[in-house]
XYZ file of C-alpha atoms in Angstrom:
600
model
C -214.366 -5.681 92.905
C -213.584 -2.771 90.674
C -211.604 -3.007 87.431
C -208.869 -0.818 88.890
C -208.264 -3.249 91.718
C -206.856 -5.824 89.338
C -204.854 -3.655 86.940
C -201.111 -3.983 86.448
C -201.301 -7.755 86.693
C -197.977 -8.106 84.922
C -196.346 -6.435 87.920
C -197.604 -9.288 90.107
C -200.633 -7.960 91.946
C -203.864 -9.892 92.204
C -206.977 -8.728 94.044
C -209.032 -10.956 96.242
C -212.718 -11.416 95.628
C -214.786 -8.511 96.822
C -211.939 -7.015 98.891
C -209.168 -4.459 98.544
C -206.506 -6.921 99.668
C -203.989 -8.284 97.210
C -201.455 -11.038 97.117
C -198.613 -12.057 94.873
C -199.673 -13.356 91.490
C -196.661 -15.640 91.530
C -198.121 -17.341 94.570
C -201.248 -18.388 92.729
C -199.830 -18.599 89.245
C -200.741 -21.688 87.314
C -197.018 -22.218 86.905
C -196.270 -22.268 90.625
C -196.061 -26.030 90.579
C -193.232 -25.888 88.037
C -190.868 -25.749 91.007
C -188.455 -28.548 90.259
C -186.955 -28.640 93.719
C -187.925 -32.276 94.013
C -186.257 -32.967 90.663
C -183.100 -31.210 91.835
C -183.099 -33.346 94.958
C -183.518 -36.439 92.837
C -180.475 -35.562 90.741
C -178.271 -35.503 93.848
C -179.183 -39.065 94.756
C -176.502 -41.751 94.315
C -176.425 -43.515 90.986
C -176.938 -47.189 90.434
C -179.788 -49.522 91.311
C -180.040 -48.260 94.878
C -180.297 -44.664 93.703
C -182.989 -45.478 91.123
C -185.026 -47.347 93.735
C -184.756 -44.412 96.150
C -185.755 -41.938 93.415
C -188.733 -44.117 92.517
C -189.890 -44.287 96.138
C -189.341 -40.548 96.703
C -191.585 -39.819 93.735
C -194.594 -41.037 95.736
C -194.029 -38.529 98.554
C -196.460 -35.643 98.765
C -195.418 -32.371 97.142
C -196.687 -29.204 98.802
C -195.834 -25.988 96.928
C -195.465 -22.831 98.975
C -198.472 -20.610 98.238
C -196.992 -17.503 99.821
C -200.556 -16.447 100.611
C -202.393 -16.216 103.919
C -205.634 -18.098 103.311
C -206.873 -17.998 106.928
C -209.167 -15.027 106.302
C -210.412 -16.118 102.878
C -213.839 -17.508 102.113
C -214.180 -21.132 100.997
C -214.583 -20.001 97.384
C -211.454 -17.831 97.518
C -209.446 -20.714 98.986
C -210.762 -23.026 96.252
C -209.669 -20.574 93.548
C -206.164 -20.334 95.022
C -205.879 -24.129 95.430
C -206.991 -24.769 91.848
C -204.474 -22.233 90.527
C -201.557 -23.680 92.481
C -202.160 -27.448 92.256
C -198.778 -29.206 91.816
C -199.702 -31.150 88.678
C -197.053 -31.582 85.972
C -197.310 -29.907 82.568
C -196.234 -32.848 80.416
C -198.997 -33.028 77.796
C -198.136 -31.937 74.275
C -200.498 -30.880 71.492
C -200.581 -34.370 69.964
C -201.546 -35.809 73.342
C -204.372 -33.331 73.864
C -205.912 -33.948 70.448
C -205.700 -37.721 70.667
C -207.004 -37.791 74.255
C -210.140 -35.946 73.223
C -210.576 -38.060 70.096
C -209.946 -41.265 72.026
C -212.400 -40.456 74.789
C -215.175 -39.618 72.326
C -214.688 -42.335 69.709
C -215.517 -45.550 71.467
C -218.392 -47.960 71.856
C -220.816 -45.065 71.326
C -219.731 -45.014 67.684
C -218.609 -48.574 67.014
C -221.489 -50.346 68.799
C -224.024 -47.733 69.967
C -224.551 -46.541 66.392
C -226.183 -49.897 65.685
C -228.881 -49.220 68.279
C -229.399 -45.731 66.843
C -229.702 -47.103 63.315
C -232.317 -49.700 64.258
C -234.281 -47.140 66.303
C -234.451 -44.178 63.935
C -233.165 -45.260 60.525
C -230.144 -43.964 58.548
C -231.477 -40.446 57.877
C -232.217 -39.876 61.573
C -228.691 -41.023 62.432
C -227.051 -38.570 60.030
C -229.243 -35.604 61.020
C -229.057 -36.178 64.770
C -225.323 -36.796 64.911
C -224.750 -33.656 62.838
C -226.906 -31.546 65.184
C -225.221 -32.930 68.280
C -221.812 -32.401 66.656
C -222.688 -28.727 66.175
C -223.853 -28.499 69.795
C -220.636 -30.071 71.042
C -218.510 -27.784 68.870
C -219.999 -24.650 70.428
C -219.741 -26.170 73.914
C -216.076 -27.054 73.606
C -215.254 -23.700 72.020
C -216.634 -22.133 75.201
C -214.608 -24.596 77.265
C -211.481 -23.779 75.259
C -211.844 -20.064 75.997
C -212.247 -20.724 79.718
C -209.420 -23.279 79.851
C -206.948 -20.985 78.076
C -207.828 -18.055 80.347
C -207.825 -20.240 83.481
C -205.630 -23.352 83.021
C -206.301 -24.438 86.595
C -206.553 -27.898 88.103
C -209.983 -29.382 87.454
C -210.676 -26.914 84.630
C -214.431 -26.336 84.301
C -215.201 -27.960 87.676
C -213.809 -25.190 89.934
C -214.741 -22.588 87.298
C -218.375 -23.613 87.693
C -218.118 -22.752 91.406
C -216.463 -19.462 90.498
C -218.861 -18.286 87.774
C -222.158 -19.784 89.003
C -221.942 -20.707 92.678
C -220.325 -23.307 94.973
C -223.678 -25.117 95.130
C -223.659 -25.678 91.384
C -219.949 -26.482 91.465
C -220.514 -29.135 94.132
C -223.359 -30.700 92.154
C -221.696 -30.782 88.751
C -218.347 -32.006 90.128
C -219.893 -34.960 91.956
C -222.138 -35.572 88.945
C -219.025 -35.734 86.750
C -217.117 -37.933 89.203
C -220.049 -40.358 89.370
C -220.033 -40.654 85.582
C -216.407 -41.816 85.504
C -216.714 -43.910 88.683
C -219.298 -46.048 86.951
C -217.802 -45.994 83.464
C -214.608 -47.829 84.479
C -216.272 -51.071 85.656
C -218.746 -50.895 82.771
C -215.920 -50.696 80.232
C -213.941 -53.483 81.906
C -216.990 -55.755 81.714
C -217.590 -54.706 78.105
C -213.979 -55.597 77.285
C -214.347 -59.045 78.855
C -217.555 -59.617 76.868
C -215.872 -58.501 73.653
C -213.240 -61.215 74.122
C -216.068 -63.774 73.818
C -216.141 -62.969 70.096
C -213.071 -65.216 69.881
C -213.073 -67.247 73.121
C -216.018 -68.243 75.279
C -214.284 -70.900 77.407
C -212.385 -68.541 79.736
C -214.322 -67.012 82.627
C -215.029 -63.287 82.199
C -213.432 -62.518 85.574
C -210.046 -63.602 84.221
C -210.168 -61.009 81.451
C -211.483 -58.376 83.869
C -208.408 -59.005 86.036
C -206.025 -58.741 83.085
C -207.505 -55.465 81.853
C -207.719 -54.028 85.387
C -204.014 -54.660 86.015
C -203.079 -53.088 82.674
C -205.108 -49.932 83.415
C -203.591 -49.733 86.915
C -200.008 -49.975 85.605
C -200.624 -47.306 82.958
C -201.912 -44.808 85.495
C -199.064 -45.444 87.945
C -196.754 -43.890 85.348
C -198.609 -40.592 85.698
C -200.087 -38.274 83.101
C -197.316 -38.852 80.555
C -197.776 -42.627 80.648
C -201.535 -42.236 80.310
C -201.107 -39.781 77.441
C -198.669 -41.940 75.447
C -200.875 -45.016 75.721
C -203.951 -42.979 74.838
C -202.142 -41.502 71.835
C -201.372 -44.994 70.476
C -204.847 -46.398 71.131
C -206.561 -43.363 69.621
C -204.290 -43.469 66.595
C -205.336 -47.079 65.982
C -209.005 -46.045 66.151
C -208.470 -43.223 63.684
C -206.693 -45.573 61.267
C -209.564 -48.057 61.595
C -212.210 -45.425 60.807
C -210.279 -44.086 57.814
C -209.750 -47.645 56.573
C -213.432 -48.447 56.999
C -214.397 -45.288 55.100
C -212.294 -46.400 52.123
C -213.637 -49.955 52.347
C -217.216 -48.699 52.720
C -217.013 -46.652 49.518
C -215.608 -49.666 47.654
C -218.328 -51.995 48.983
C -221.092 -49.501 48.234
C -219.895 -49.188 44.644
C -219.949 -52.965 44.175
C -216.273 -53.700 44.675
C -216.715 -56.374 47.364
C -216.295 -60.156 47.010
C -220.063 -60.635 46.654
C -222.992 -58.446 45.646
C -223.154 -55.578 43.220
C -223.740 -51.873 43.417
C -225.645 -50.919 46.595
C -225.990 -47.147 46.357
C -228.807 -45.733 48.474
C -231.216 -48.667 48.143
C -231.509 -49.102 51.924
C -232.761 -45.509 52.173
C -235.728 -46.640 50.052
C -236.123 -50.178 51.367
C -236.671 -50.505 54.322
C -236.534 -46.678 54.388
C -234.664 -43.601 55.625
C -236.619 -43.183 58.873
C -237.922 -45.638 61.439
C -240.446 -45.307 64.282
C -241.476 -41.781 63.321
C -240.720 -38.712 65.421
C -240.132 -40.700 68.609
C -237.521 -42.772 66.804
C -235.836 -39.559 65.663
C -235.823 -38.202 69.225
C -234.363 -41.462 70.556
C -231.475 -41.187 68.103
C -230.935 -37.564 69.152
C -230.418 -38.700 72.746
C -228.206 -41.627 71.697
C -226.063 -39.266 69.633
C -225.559 -37.008 72.647
C -224.413 -39.990 74.722
C -221.988 -41.031 71.977
C -220.005 -37.789 72.299
C -219.544 -38.217 76.062
C -215.986 -37.500 77.160
C -215.114 -34.851 74.588
C -214.814 -32.271 77.379
C -211.613 -34.021 78.522
C -209.700 -31.591 76.315
C -210.461 -28.954 78.947
C -209.752 -31.170 81.947
C -206.152 -31.533 80.730
C -205.479 -27.771 80.747
C -203.553 -27.812 84.050
C -201.244 -30.544 82.713
C -200.604 -29.073 79.252
C -197.188 -27.644 78.376
C -198.475 -24.494 76.700
C -202.265 -24.198 77.094
C -202.468 -20.786 75.381
C -201.024 -22.310 72.203
C -202.193 -25.912 72.389
C -205.808 -25.729 73.569
C -207.174 -23.319 70.895
C -205.869 -25.580 68.134
C -207.040 -28.716 69.911
C -210.575 -27.425 70.527
C -210.991 -26.540 66.859
C -209.278 -29.478 65.168
C -210.513 -32.229 67.439
C -214.171 -31.475 66.939
C -213.968 -31.154 63.216
C -212.207 -34.499 63.145
C -214.738 -36.113 65.461
C -217.659 -34.724 63.473
C -216.140 -35.881 60.200
C -215.343 -39.316 61.599
C -218.894 -39.699 62.858
C -220.726 -38.221 59.877
C -218.692 -39.960 57.151
C -218.591 -43.362 58.846
C -222.260 -43.300 59.873
C -223.367 -42.226 56.401
C -221.569 -45.260 54.990
C -223.100 -47.471 57.696
C -226.567 -46.242 56.646
C -225.763 -47.152 53.064
C -224.387 -50.618 53.859
C -226.642 -51.915 56.662
C -230.478 -51.859 56.611
C -232.005 -50.628 59.858
C -234.163 -53.779 60.148
C -231.161 -56.134 60.274
C -231.953 -58.532 63.117
C -228.385 -58.408 64.446
C -228.950 -54.761 65.416
C -232.017 -55.504 67.523
C -231.940 -56.191 71.239
C -228.149 -56.113 71.523
C -226.433 -54.484 74.465
C -223.991 -51.600 74.128
C -221.101 -53.972 74.803
C -222.088 -56.623 72.231
C -219.518 -56.445 69.441
C -221.698 -58.664 67.256
C -224.193 -55.771 67.152
C -221.610 -53.351 65.765
C -222.870 -52.036 62.407
C -219.215 -51.824 61.299
C -218.731 -55.565 61.852
C -222.119 -56.328 60.270
C -221.257 -54.309 57.156
C -218.027 -56.284 56.735
C -219.736 -59.620 57.396
C -222.430 -58.785 54.803
C -219.641 -58.433 52.234
C -218.350 -61.924 53.213
C -214.847 -60.624 53.918
C -212.976 -63.091 56.106
C -210.606 -62.165 58.961
C -211.491 -58.452 58.746
C -214.453 -58.741 61.161
C -212.068 -60.083 63.804
C -209.646 -57.242 63.146
C -212.382 -54.656 63.549
C -213.588 -56.396 66.678
C -210.044 -55.921 67.971
C -210.433 -52.199 67.278
C -213.623 -52.210 69.341
C -211.704 -53.845 72.201
C -209.021 -51.153 71.905
C -211.735 -48.476 72.027
C -213.219 -49.940 75.188
C -209.829 -50.062 76.943
C -209.118 -46.502 75.798
C -212.285 -45.218 77.448
C -211.521 -47.228 80.609
C -208.070 -45.638 80.711
C -209.598 -42.181 80.307
C -212.070 -42.959 83.088
C -209.273 -43.307 85.662
C -207.616 -40.093 84.484
C -210.843 -38.059 84.502
C -212.158 -39.477 87.781
C -208.885 -38.946 89.660
C -208.572 -35.320 88.498
C -212.206 -34.686 89.385
C -211.761 -36.076 92.899
C -208.624 -33.968 93.387
C -210.577 -30.894 92.277
C -213.350 -31.748 94.741
C -210.759 -31.844 97.522
C -209.348 -28.459 96.431
C -212.835 -26.985 96.768
C -213.419 -28.651 100.178
C -216.219 -30.730 98.631
C -214.433 -33.991 99.478
C -211.914 -35.206 102.102
C -208.572 -33.376 101.829
C -206.707 -36.653 101.325
C -208.279 -36.887 97.852
C -206.088 -33.941 96.876
C -202.829 -35.776 97.695
C -200.466 -35.132 94.761
C -196.977 -36.626 94.783
C -193.727 -35.222 93.444
C -194.419 -36.731 90.014
C -197.710 -34.846 89.773
C -199.923 -37.891 90.371
C -203.098 -37.574 92.493
C -202.370 -40.961 94.050
C -205.246 -41.252 96.515
C -207.787 -40.268 93.857
C -206.276 -42.700 91.346
C -206.540 -45.441 93.963
C -210.191 -44.644 94.698
C -210.990 -44.608 90.977
C -209.383 -48.028 90.569
C -211.198 -49.275 93.662
C -214.526 -48.629 91.955
C -213.220 -50.617 89.005
C -213.521 -53.717 91.194
C -217.290 -53.491 90.640
C -216.526 -55.108 87.301
C -216.312 -58.463 89.096
C -220.086 -58.297 89.369
C -219.930 -59.662 85.820
C -219.693 -63.084 87.442
C -223.006 -62.536 89.215
C -226.245 -63.934 87.764
C -227.781 -60.494 88.436
C -225.122 -58.645 86.432
C -227.623 -57.225 83.905
C -229.766 -55.635 86.622
C -226.780 -54.207 88.500
C -225.173 -52.641 85.467
C -228.444 -51.305 84.121
C -228.866 -49.251 87.274
C -225.196 -48.260 87.386
C -225.515 -46.946 83.852
C -228.714 -45.138 84.822
C -226.881 -43.241 87.574
C -224.463 -41.725 85.057
C -226.759 -41.662 82.039
C -227.298 -37.903 81.690
C -224.094 -36.734 83.381
C -222.452 -35.500 80.184
C -225.513 -33.507 79.153
C -225.591 -31.741 82.529
C -221.843 -31.078 82.320
C -222.042 -29.535 78.846
C -224.984 -27.336 79.843
C -223.065 -26.009 82.851
C -219.943 -25.357 80.727
C -222.012 -23.207 78.359
C -223.659 -21.402 81.266
C -220.255 -20.797 82.915
C -218.985 -19.213 79.705
C -222.062 -16.988 79.508
C -221.488 -15.861 83.096
C -217.780 -15.295 82.452
C -218.527 -12.991 79.518
C -221.186 -11.219 81.583
C -218.703 -10.637 84.422
C -216.141 -9.276 81.948
C -218.700 -6.748 80.735
C -219.975 -5.731 84.181
C -216.458 -5.318 85.585
C -215.390 -3.223 82.612
C -212.792 -5.636 81.290
C -211.966 -5.866 77.592
C -212.212 -9.096 75.598
C -208.800 -8.152 74.186
C -207.413 -9.566 77.442
C -208.296 -13.064 76.206
C -205.605 -15.000 74.394
C -208.285 -17.130 72.752
C -211.938 -16.333 72.108
C -214.587 -18.860 71.173
C -215.335 -18.873 67.446
C -219.014 -19.204 68.315
C -218.877 -16.399 70.879
C -221.400 -16.090 73.664
C -224.183 -16.753 71.105
C -222.788 -20.241 70.579
C -222.880 -20.841 74.328
C -226.529 -19.796 74.476
C -227.250 -22.181 71.584
C -225.286 -25.005 73.218
C -227.055 -24.464 76.541
C -230.503 -24.488 74.916
C -229.750 -27.628 72.875
C -228.511 -29.446 75.979
C -231.740 -28.521 77.771
C -233.691 -29.771 74.729
C -231.897 -33.116 75.017
C -232.919 -33.346 78.684
C -236.548 -32.544 77.787
C -236.596 -35.087 74.963
C -235.093 -37.739 77.232
C -237.739 -36.956 79.862
C -240.484 -37.555 77.285
C -238.906 -40.785 76.036
C -238.410 -41.962 79.620
C -242.084 -41.393 80.403
C -243.290 -42.991 77.174
C -240.564 -45.407 76.025
C -240.413 -46.502 72.426
C -242.094 -49.869 71.919
C -243.034 -50.330 75.568
C -245.668 -49.302 78.067
C -244.960 -46.448 80.507
C -243.546 -47.637 83.812
C -241.697 -46.255 86.817
C -238.802 -48.625 86.183
C -238.351 -47.469 82.591
C -238.472 -43.823 83.684
C -235.887 -44.118 86.453
C -233.589 -46.295 84.344
C -233.260 -43.334 81.994
C -233.732 -40.311 84.248
C -232.542 -41.204 87.740
C -229.297 -39.248 87.278
C -231.304 -35.993 87.225
C -232.995 -37.009 90.472
C -229.557 -37.679 91.986
C -228.335 -34.229 90.912
C -231.328 -32.620 92.619
C -230.422 -34.570 95.763
C -226.841 -33.277 95.466
C -228.081 -29.673 95.490
C -230.431 -30.320 98.422
C -227.639 -32.069 100.300
C -225.275 -29.140 99.746
C -227.871 -26.653 100.987
C -228.465 -28.719 104.132
C -224.696 -29.049 104.638
C -223.872 -25.340 104.314
C -227.212 -23.978 105.542
C -226.838 -20.225 106.066
C -223.545 -20.155 104.162
C -225.187 -21.452 100.996
C -224.660 -19.295 97.909
C -226.911 -20.293 95.018
C -225.871 -17.558 92.596
C -222.853 -15.232 92.432
C -223.500 -11.761 91.044
C -221.450 -10.811 87.996
C -219.738 -7.918 89.784
C -218.459 -10.279 92.503
C -217.032 -12.977 90.210
C -213.277 -13.491 90.542
C -211.734 -12.870 87.106
C -208.129 -12.827 88.287
C -206.952 -15.808 90.335
C -205.292 -18.370 88.087
C -205.340 -16.190 84.952
C -202.237 -16.825 82.844
C -202.023 -13.482 81.085
C -204.443 -10.622 80.641
C -202.247 -7.913 79.141
C -204.702 -6.439 76.628
C -202.065 -4.408 74.783
C -199.724 -7.379 74.374
C -202.571 -9.585 73.149
C -203.659 -6.852 70.730
C -200.164 -6.655 69.232
C -199.910 -10.439 68.910
C -203.328 -10.553 67.276
C -202.311 -7.830 64.777
C -199.106 -9.699 63.904
C -201.034 -12.931 63.420
C -203.608 -11.160 61.254
C -200.883 -9.616 59.090
C -199.252 -13.018 58.701
C -202.520 -14.645 57.642
C -203.204 -11.897 55.095
C -199.949 -12.840 53.394
C -201.236 -16.385 52.869
C -203.713 -17.768 50.272
C -207.441 -17.601 51.055
C -207.745 -21.366 51.547
C -205.023 -21.254 54.210
C -206.838 -18.453 56.054
C -210.075 -20.444 56.021
C -208.243 -23.536 57.291
C -206.587 -21.652 60.174
C -209.889 -20.027 61.166
C -211.629 -23.364 61.594
C -208.614 -25.503 62.486
């Protein structure tokens, strides 16, 4: 495809991949689903209870937007690009929703409970260093994702873009890898929530609490993306308040302002020490830190349901990650100052054991009554927040798989309210695995379920970085200017290379730790409990190759990559003028404001 074949996009002409044919840009515009014909029909319904009931029932009917494009002669990849660009999802997410969704999905048990395991394994210095390094890796990864999501705010975000910029084989693998992660996370979080309740009540069977939480999650997601977003906003806000409150309390306790004990300072960095278990302990914390940030890519997955992605996503990708990094670094530094890494309550606890939370332990060490229960309530909120996000992410992933013909077409059923109903139902169906908590073999089952999704996020982030690298390469090869982009990654393509390399390093380190586990003898069981997800991904690729056979495409050349379908705006001159106006405006402001706007 030559650069000239896609010029004059503002006049409504879009070229197909590798051909001279063109079709209306309006037909594949990311705004094509804004057709409110169903809403207009709803308004004509009779008022009163009968009318409201009819409107409610009509909302569940399938909504099929007119593409205005003949897809009969297109390749599977071309059809997938058109489907992703025209998915009838609703743009109801505001900036506050996007930021809190990403914060809420990343700040959960990985911070509140998992940090305890990291502290006991590597010591406080390892925790601070590793979480900082992973925070930097995630920042560059999500900057790359932000650039792609603003340029292509299509359904499924990076999932169909992986097929577009790498190959359908890689897209198939990473999409099912991502779906598997959220499939498994929902029942795990529901069980974790039921176990957290035992902090206060051990007489009620865990299955009762699983049922209560399952029904709540189901009701929230029936209300669509707006209902999910509002609940997530509230839950995430509570978590942010808790972390800020703990930071203030931690400083007071460290300076000797608690009910008991005097000045603590950095004594735990000297006794028992700043590092534990040597280099292997450090590497174990590095892997744990990477797992703790799982879910932060949700900011990109929401692009097709965001009101104004060109304005909202750039701010969200910058602000969210600075906030997450600050929340992690500040709170974990205080944890390292308040809790020694050899505290017995940190050892041998599961990731869902609230009693092993270093936040709760720090408060209990200060002999502050009631507050441990309050913070345990925050942990419960965090668990439910992640479970809520699991249904959202899994349902959108399944719908994207259907758009790309990687899953049954029924998975792509989207109703007039913009809800992928079938995919939501399947996601909730997997949540029923949480009733295995009543089984005497629950530990074995959930250990292997967790193993299946263990490295999913690492693989996803690596592919996002690689997709951004390929996107920039295609822009260069096809003679397109970067001025066409409404938002460019702060880290540029160099940041994507760095993010990709660091993600590969995490996989290598995890491979080493899986072969030679810390404090245990090498065994096949220990290896596969940590690394089986990589084996499953290899099987996904092999399965795709066997499925497609001669039609398999393992790598798309840069000159053949589709840079047009689903693009919101690529008027270089208009973007250049807007950028000049913004630059002139910033120059009129103080230096500190310019620095703030650059990073936030």
